[in-house]
XYZ file of C-alpha atoms in Angstrom:
483
model
C 168.574 -14.072 -140.307
C 164.583 -15.244 -139.921
C 162.578 -14.449 -136.879
C 159.476 -15.832 -137.587
C 161.159 -19.128 -138.288
C 162.465 -18.671 -134.810
C 159.175 -18.036 -133.243
C 157.403 -21.032 -134.924
C 160.489 -22.994 -134.158
C 159.844 -22.159 -130.127
C 155.947 -23.020 -130.847
C 156.438 -26.218 -132.083
C 158.748 -27.456 -129.055
C 156.457 -26.450 -126.891
C 153.910 -28.045 -128.209
C 155.568 -31.442 -129.009
C 158.341 -31.119 -126.229
C 161.595 -33.253 -126.639
C 160.198 -35.354 -129.361
C 160.625 -32.539 -131.937
C 164.357 -32.677 -130.803
C 164.796 -36.566 -131.633
C 163.044 -36.855 -134.813
C 164.326 -34.987 -137.697
C 161.786 -36.082 -140.013
C 158.988 -35.050 -138.066
C 160.777 -31.375 -137.285
C 161.167 -30.819 -140.831
C 157.953 -31.573 -142.160
C 156.210 -29.293 -139.354
C 158.716 -26.500 -139.913
C 157.599 -26.568 -143.491
C 154.040 -27.040 -142.882
C 153.936 -24.195 -140.232
C 155.858 -21.890 -142.783
C 154.016 -22.574 -145.892
C 157.187 -23.466 -147.760
C 159.386 -20.687 -147.243
C 162.826 -20.562 -145.315
C 163.613 -23.996 -147.058
C 167.270 -23.589 -146.506
C 167.067 -22.265 -143.140
C 164.487 -25.324 -142.105
C 167.356 -27.856 -143.381
C 170.072 -26.079 -141.298
C 167.959 -26.616 -138.281
C 167.091 -30.414 -139.225
C 170.452 -31.109 -139.517
C 171.485 -29.500 -136.413
C 169.326 -32.490 -135.022
C 171.311 -35.395 -136.882
C 174.460 -33.951 -135.931
C 173.764 -34.144 -132.336
C 174.110 -30.305 -131.931
C 170.538 -30.081 -129.981
C 171.407 -33.338 -128.193
C 174.076 -31.542 -126.703
C 172.029 -28.669 -125.775
C 169.878 -31.024 -123.834
C 172.612 -32.744 -122.270
C 175.508 -30.781 -122.181
C 178.936 -32.600 -122.278
C 180.500 -32.403 -118.613
C 183.792 -31.307 -120.251
C 182.795 -28.317 -121.799
C 181.921 -24.895 -120.607
C 178.990 -22.831 -121.537
C 180.629 -20.701 -123.951
C 182.814 -23.642 -125.004
C 180.297 -25.676 -126.028
C 178.513 -23.100 -128.112
C 181.698 -22.854 -130.053
C 182.194 -26.100 -130.361
C 178.598 -26.706 -131.781
C 179.455 -23.854 -134.052
C 182.530 -25.194 -135.521
C 180.757 -29.025 -135.600
C 178.203 -27.632 -138.406
C 180.852 -25.585 -139.734
C 183.133 -28.508 -140.730
C 180.377 -31.346 -141.016
C 178.192 -29.406 -143.231
C 180.173 -26.823 -144.932
C 178.001 -23.696 -143.503
C 179.676 -20.095 -142.988
C 180.096 -19.412 -139.645
C 177.019 -16.682 -139.785
C 174.712 -19.714 -140.386
C 176.178 -21.944 -138.011
C 175.950 -19.666 -135.083
C 172.028 -18.377 -136.440
C 171.615 -22.334 -136.297
C 172.855 -22.889 -132.890
C 171.327 -20.003 -131.565
C 167.643 -20.718 -133.030
C 167.733 -24.215 -130.973
C 169.280 -22.532 -127.468
C 165.990 -19.963 -127.722
C 163.770 -22.740 -128.643
C 164.879 -25.066 -125.729
C 165.534 -22.277 -123.230
C 162.833 -23.924 -121.165
C 164.677 -27.310 -121.218
C 168.128 -25.945 -121.249
C 169.128 -24.619 -117.559
C 171.561 -21.950 -118.716
C 172.521 -20.400 -122.382
C 175.643 -21.426 -124.086
C 175.752 -18.625 -126.413
C 177.079 -14.914 -125.053
C 174.588 -13.213 -127.483
C 171.475 -15.280 -126.277
C 170.035 -14.810 -122.840
C 167.255 -17.146 -121.826
C 164.071 -15.963 -119.746
C 164.487 -17.084 -116.247
C 162.742 -20.322 -115.919
C 159.514 -19.828 -113.580
C 159.266 -22.149 -110.628
C 157.304 -25.368 -111.473
C 154.848 -27.719 -109.308
C 155.984 -31.035 -108.998
C 152.313 -32.090 -110.057
C 152.046 -29.160 -112.888
C 154.430 -30.462 -115.287
C 155.299 -33.991 -115.949
C 159.028 -34.844 -116.072
C 160.956 -35.152 -119.175
C 161.964 -38.922 -119.260
C 158.371 -39.956 -118.176
C 156.916 -37.471 -121.635
C 159.699 -39.175 -123.827
C 158.822 -42.744 -122.411
C 154.922 -42.183 -122.884
C 155.559 -40.280 -126.408
C 157.658 -43.346 -127.736
C 155.162 -45.746 -126.463
C 152.346 -44.009 -128.515
C 154.389 -43.481 -131.710
C 155.677 -47.522 -131.302
C 151.898 -48.228 -131.709
C 151.069 -46.240 -134.321
C 154.063 -47.431 -136.356
C 152.721 -51.081 -135.843
C 149.208 -50.205 -136.956
C 150.818 -48.151 -140.076
C 152.825 -50.993 -141.150
C 150.499 -53.267 -141.280
C 147.863 -51.406 -142.647
C 150.322 -49.917 -145.667
C 152.728 -52.750 -146.020
C 152.649 -54.882 -149.685
C 154.428 -55.033 -152.509
C 153.097 -54.370 -156.141
C 153.981 -57.180 -158.610
C 152.344 -55.604 -161.581
C 154.370 -54.755 -164.476
C 155.656 -51.267 -164.929
C 153.462 -48.791 -167.389
C 154.924 -49.505 -171.233
C 157.361 -52.127 -169.677
C 159.647 -53.137 -172.187
C 159.695 -56.968 -173.135
C 163.363 -58.115 -174.248
C 163.226 -59.421 -177.975
C 165.626 -61.419 -180.052
C 165.992 -58.423 -183.031
C 166.910 -55.009 -181.655
C 165.682 -52.512 -183.320
C 167.631 -49.404 -184.243
C 168.168 -46.445 -181.264
C 168.268 -42.919 -182.816
C 170.206 -40.019 -181.587
C 169.657 -36.070 -182.351
C 173.473 -36.198 -183.439
C 172.898 -39.163 -185.786
C 175.448 -41.063 -183.835
C 174.707 -45.105 -183.388
C 177.277 -47.596 -182.370
C 176.608 -51.267 -181.124
C 177.892 -52.022 -177.739
C 180.504 -55.002 -177.121
C 179.085 -56.804 -174.149
C 182.342 -57.994 -172.177
C 182.729 -61.759 -171.941
C 184.613 -61.542 -168.818
C 181.830 -58.951 -167.092
C 184.495 -56.581 -166.741
C 183.996 -52.944 -168.006
C 184.608 -51.165 -171.287
C 185.755 -48.048 -170.921
C 183.070 -46.019 -172.197
C 183.509 -43.532 -175.048
C 182.452 -39.732 -173.762
C 181.050 -38.338 -177.021
C 179.158 -41.538 -177.951
C 175.868 -42.725 -176.634
C 176.107 -46.228 -177.384
C 172.709 -48.170 -178.208
C 172.934 -51.762 -176.827
C 171.735 -54.599 -178.995
C 168.507 -54.977 -176.827
C 167.095 -51.518 -177.521
C 163.677 -51.454 -178.875
C 161.649 -48.229 -179.885
C 158.928 -47.326 -177.437
C 155.158 -46.601 -178.568
C 154.670 -42.983 -179.482
C 153.719 -41.224 -176.643
C 151.780 -38.120 -177.208
C 152.341 -34.626 -175.940
C 149.754 -33.260 -173.013
C 147.597 -30.471 -174.167
C 148.835 -28.530 -171.463
C 152.209 -28.909 -171.971
C 153.637 -25.818 -174.167
C 156.655 -26.140 -176.468
C 159.280 -23.533 -176.152
C 160.289 -21.558 -179.005
C 163.619 -20.935 -177.214
C 164.638 -24.553 -176.849
C 166.479 -26.205 -179.705
C 165.553 -29.768 -179.867
C 164.674 -31.633 -182.854
C 160.858 -31.869 -183.329
C 160.309 -35.302 -183.560
C 162.115 -35.904 -180.201
C 158.804 -34.919 -178.930
C 156.694 -37.314 -179.650
C 158.921 -40.553 -180.239
C 161.062 -41.573 -177.508
C 163.637 -44.121 -178.129
C 164.246 -46.465 -175.065
C 166.638 -49.408 -174.550
C 168.131 -51.465 -171.573
C 171.758 -52.772 -171.450
C 172.686 -56.230 -170.717
C 174.465 -57.122 -167.414
C 176.928 -60.336 -167.540
C 174.223 -62.689 -165.975
C 172.003 -61.953 -169.338
C 169.344 -59.918 -166.831
C 168.590 -56.480 -167.914
C 169.182 -53.169 -166.912
C 166.922 -49.976 -166.217
C 164.820 -48.878 -169.280
C 166.604 -45.866 -170.412
C 165.526 -43.012 -173.008
C 167.784 -41.682 -175.232
C 167.124 -37.444 -174.836
C 168.321 -35.278 -177.774
C 170.906 -32.476 -177.155
C 169.709 -28.755 -176.946
C 169.642 -26.001 -175.500
C 167.379 -24.289 -172.978
C 166.688 -21.694 -170.109
C 167.243 -23.147 -166.814
C 165.907 -21.437 -163.795
C 162.293 -19.973 -162.988
C 161.411 -18.355 -166.274
C 157.810 -18.096 -164.742
C 158.951 -15.579 -161.848
C 156.846 -17.818 -159.581
C 159.811 -19.889 -157.839
C 162.782 -18.680 -155.653
C 166.042 -16.684 -155.125
C 168.093 -19.480 -156.059
C 166.103 -19.940 -159.368
C 168.218 -17.496 -161.298
C 167.608 -17.997 -165.290
C 170.292 -18.717 -167.568
C 171.056 -20.699 -170.629
C 172.406 -24.002 -170.621
C 173.523 -26.283 -173.406
C 172.896 -29.712 -172.958
C 174.793 -32.862 -174.918
C 172.885 -35.928 -176.008
C 172.520 -38.750 -173.060
C 170.152 -41.428 -171.765
C 167.855 -40.853 -169.031
C 166.226 -43.146 -166.803
C 162.498 -44.066 -167.667
C 161.862 -44.543 -164.257
C 162.998 -43.769 -160.870
C 165.409 -46.513 -159.610
C 162.843 -49.303 -157.897
C 163.290 -51.149 -155.097
C 163.296 -54.293 -156.991
C 166.662 -52.996 -159.134
C 168.365 -51.708 -156.107
C 168.078 -54.580 -153.794
C 169.635 -56.936 -156.771
C 172.842 -54.675 -156.436
C 172.486 -54.531 -152.784
C 172.331 -58.391 -152.601
C 175.353 -58.547 -155.399
C 177.396 -56.486 -153.460
C 176.685 -57.791 -150.000
C 175.131 -53.911 -149.238
C 172.130 -53.282 -146.532
C 169.170 -53.132 -148.323
C 167.174 -49.999 -147.199
C 163.852 -49.687 -145.272
C 160.609 -49.630 -147.293
C 159.009 -47.848 -144.110
C 156.680 -50.469 -144.588
C 155.014 -49.221 -147.676
C 156.118 -52.183 -149.992
C 159.173 -52.905 -152.254
C 158.895 -54.175 -155.721
C 158.374 -51.354 -158.483
C 158.176 -48.540 -156.135
C 160.959 -46.137 -156.353
C 163.776 -46.897 -153.466
C 163.912 -44.557 -150.661
C 166.246 -44.497 -147.782
C 169.353 -44.276 -149.308
C 172.201 -41.462 -149.201
C 173.562 -39.946 -152.050
C 177.125 -42.421 -152.101
C 174.269 -45.226 -151.967
C 173.032 -43.886 -155.290
C 176.438 -43.281 -156.824
C 177.273 -46.901 -155.991
C 174.487 -48.093 -157.786
C 175.478 -46.321 -160.883
C 179.382 -47.345 -160.791
C 178.258 -50.803 -160.597
C 175.713 -50.927 -163.087
C 178.667 -49.330 -165.243
C 180.963 -51.852 -164.487
C 178.156 -54.571 -165.024
C 177.378 -53.303 -168.356
C 180.594 -51.902 -169.519
C 178.797 -48.615 -170.104
C 179.129 -45.525 -168.278
C 176.106 -44.648 -165.852
C 176.032 -42.140 -163.109
C 173.775 -39.708 -161.392
C 172.561 -36.918 -163.770
C 173.882 -33.255 -163.063
C 171.330 -30.817 -162.017
C 171.084 -29.274 -165.684
C 170.907 -32.401 -167.102
C 168.191 -33.117 -164.962
C 166.111 -30.051 -165.364
C 166.547 -30.249 -169.067
C 165.043 -33.892 -169.152
C 161.897 -32.847 -166.759
C 160.884 -29.668 -168.726
C 161.181 -31.811 -172.027
C 160.983 -28.768 -174.242
C 158.259 -26.799 -172.188
C 158.169 -23.548 -170.510
C 155.418 -23.971 -168.220
C 156.061 -24.213 -164.509
C 155.544 -27.873 -164.751
C 155.670 -30.448 -167.609
C 152.010 -30.717 -167.864
C 151.518 -27.203 -167.743
C 150.736 -24.508 -165.123
C 147.838 -25.457 -163.051
C 149.433 -27.684 -160.429
C 145.589 -29.550 -159.831
C 146.152 -31.381 -162.779
C 149.153 -32.828 -161.470
C 147.816 -36.676 -160.054
C 147.323 -37.600 -164.126
C 151.204 -37.422 -164.444
C 152.543 -38.195 -160.913
C 152.190 -38.997 -157.436
C 151.792 -35.746 -155.615
C 150.302 -34.090 -152.236
C 146.537 -34.820 -153.026
C 143.204 -35.290 -151.131
C 143.950 -38.996 -150.483
C 147.081 -37.888 -148.568
C 144.734 -35.152 -147.003
C 142.514 -37.917 -146.208
C 145.146 -40.086 -144.420
C 146.876 -37.690 -142.617
C 144.941 -34.192 -142.590
C 147.563 -32.423 -144.403
C 147.016 -28.902 -145.786
C 148.075 -27.262 -148.942
C 147.346 -30.369 -151.385
C 146.681 -30.923 -155.016
C 143.100 -30.476 -155.552
C 142.923 -33.827 -157.134
C 143.157 -37.541 -156.022
C 145.896 -40.198 -157.476
C 145.059 -42.606 -155.336
C 148.459 -43.177 -153.324
C 149.234 -41.853 -149.541
C 153.135 -42.494 -149.711
C 155.200 -43.620 -153.158
C 153.575 -44.921 -155.933
C 155.058 -48.198 -158.282
C 156.790 -46.205 -160.952
C 155.346 -45.823 -164.714
C 151.368 -45.321 -163.090
C 150.912 -41.882 -164.449
C 151.362 -40.006 -167.857
C 154.950 -39.286 -169.110
C 156.373 -36.418 -170.045
C 156.735 -35.145 -173.753
C 160.823 -37.410 -173.804
C 158.703 -40.401 -172.125
C 160.028 -40.136 -168.999
C 157.621 -40.956 -165.710
C 157.564 -39.243 -162.329
C 159.799 -36.626 -163.044
C 157.780 -34.176 -160.517
C 156.698 -36.014 -157.638
C 156.620 -39.822 -156.035
C 160.577 -39.088 -154.819
C 162.902 -36.593 -154.854
C 166.143 -37.464 -156.942
C 169.452 -37.130 -156.202
C 171.861 -35.383 -158.541
C 175.558 -35.419 -159.146
C 176.006 -31.676 -158.346
C 176.701 -29.727 -155.550
C 174.259 -27.268 -154.542
C 175.417 -23.432 -154.731
C 172.516 -20.972 -154.043
C 173.392 -18.810 -157.244
C 173.810 -20.674 -160.203
C 177.801 -20.762 -161.082
C 178.462 -23.752 -163.374
C 178.394 -26.264 -160.593
C 174.857 -27.195 -161.746
C 176.286 -28.328 -165.026
C 178.983 -31.095 -163.556
C 179.411 -33.677 -161.412
C 180.908 -33.011 -157.902
C 184.819 -32.840 -157.930
C 185.277 -34.301 -154.543
C 182.444 -37.563 -153.941
C 183.792 -37.395 -150.501
C 182.825 -33.999 -149.726
C 180.500 -33.020 -147.047
C 179.058 -30.262 -149.443
C 175.313 -30.371 -150.154
C 174.009 -32.432 -152.990
C 171.096 -30.707 -155.475
C 167.972 -32.623 -155.554
C 164.923 -32.188 -157.714
C 161.695 -33.267 -158.455
C 159.711 -32.979 -155.674
C 157.804 -36.130 -153.563
C 154.636 -37.388 -152.927
C 154.454 -34.994 -149.656
C 155.656 -31.673 -151.729
C 153.191 -28.690 -151.833
C 151.984 -27.560 -154.952
C 154.741 -24.573 -155.605
C 157.483 -27.004 -154.577
C 156.384 -29.531 -157.671
C 158.007 -27.400 -160.308
C 160.468 -28.136 -162.926
C 162.743 -25.302 -161.825
C 162.481 -25.940 -158.043
C 165.820 -26.649 -156.024
C 166.191 -28.573 -153.187
C 169.204 -29.811 -151.412
C 170.629 -32.208 -148.504
C 173.933 -32.950 -147.341
C 175.286 -36.599 -148.383
C 174.847 -38.695 -146.015
C 170.938 -37.688 -145.396
C 168.534 -40.880 -145.720
C 165.094 -40.246 -145.628
C 161.710 -41.307 -146.621
C 161.567 -38.577 -149.349
C 164.575 -39.114 -151.421
C 165.256 -41.527 -154.536
C 167.347 -41.407 -157.461
C 167.589 -42.503 -161.229
C 170.417 -43.092 -163.259
C 171.966 -41.177 -166.543
C 174.229 -43.206 -169.058
C 176.251 -41.495 -171.684
């Protein structure tokens, strides 16, 4: 499939040893770094093989499986758990066999013939277990120092945070429909009307948001002009009297989805999509909001990686965790919340623009509009391929700290990747316009928006990512949509 990627994997294993096989996030970060953003689908397959235990079984084969039986067993595991076609599953297992040939005593694949291992002096190479123990000890010390330095909880309010008012103002939709919600007296959910976006009594209009000068309004996007400068913001009330996340009314429209500038990858085919009016979360869901849900439902609270909770975007949560939050919010408010589809997400991120990013085409202006891979991160981690600007944050930033797009949405690019409800398909086939039919399916889900660690060419409105629904890591969060 890609011999260069296999070569890079072997080089990384020679340099990092078995630590590369035990830390999926480290492996993913290093592969993306050395491959300069290429081969993203194949890299995810290699990383998934770590999490599925494939690499572990190659290093320490189960005693009840012969060589060729083990190879077939591992291929079938990837096919079943990740939904990979056999050709891709075979390539993934073979790639790891080739990378591990200095550690694996025999090859389990009939198609791969590792070179014979050279005799090693007992004093020339340190035993594997000792290397692992030393590596774990060093990592433990580094993590301890990093957590002590980085951990704090931000208590400042979000940019433009709304205060509850006794007199609600009017929320206007592009379709001119307007309804008042009925607050359930017993806390139970009322079935939502799919054709109507209801404005809660607590709703109020937000201050006028200026369109960035770099953002070019698209003449091909059919959206009411006033929607670009006057976002309508509201919050639903929960039974305990508290307020849900801030939501922005997104007008109905039609746009060209995909890589309209010819700068992206093969999975970003350009096509027309129509989007009905709905409401999008003004911010990514925060730790404070998710922790309230976790406490109410008895769920485990996700790790903040020592970066602080509060108004920072929640991370370390799987797709099903994000879906569960949206379902709980629906039950609490009597409204219809879910994750946005991939098409709804891109339409909201573009906010009538046809530029690569909603602030324009220059990635180095990104620090005004989001938390990106910048000079701050380079100084801390010595990473290359950065945005040539400074946003002041190494890892995640509190939501709403930067300028919004023309729809009034914050952090649509950068800070954290965002789960969508859509199944990922390499070729747009309509799946991007609907939620996955079987929530328990193990097929990969689309993620959008990039993160604090994404390279400049990955931080575009059309950029697509994907991950398996069970994945939890430091890069992925989410925001909700309401219908």
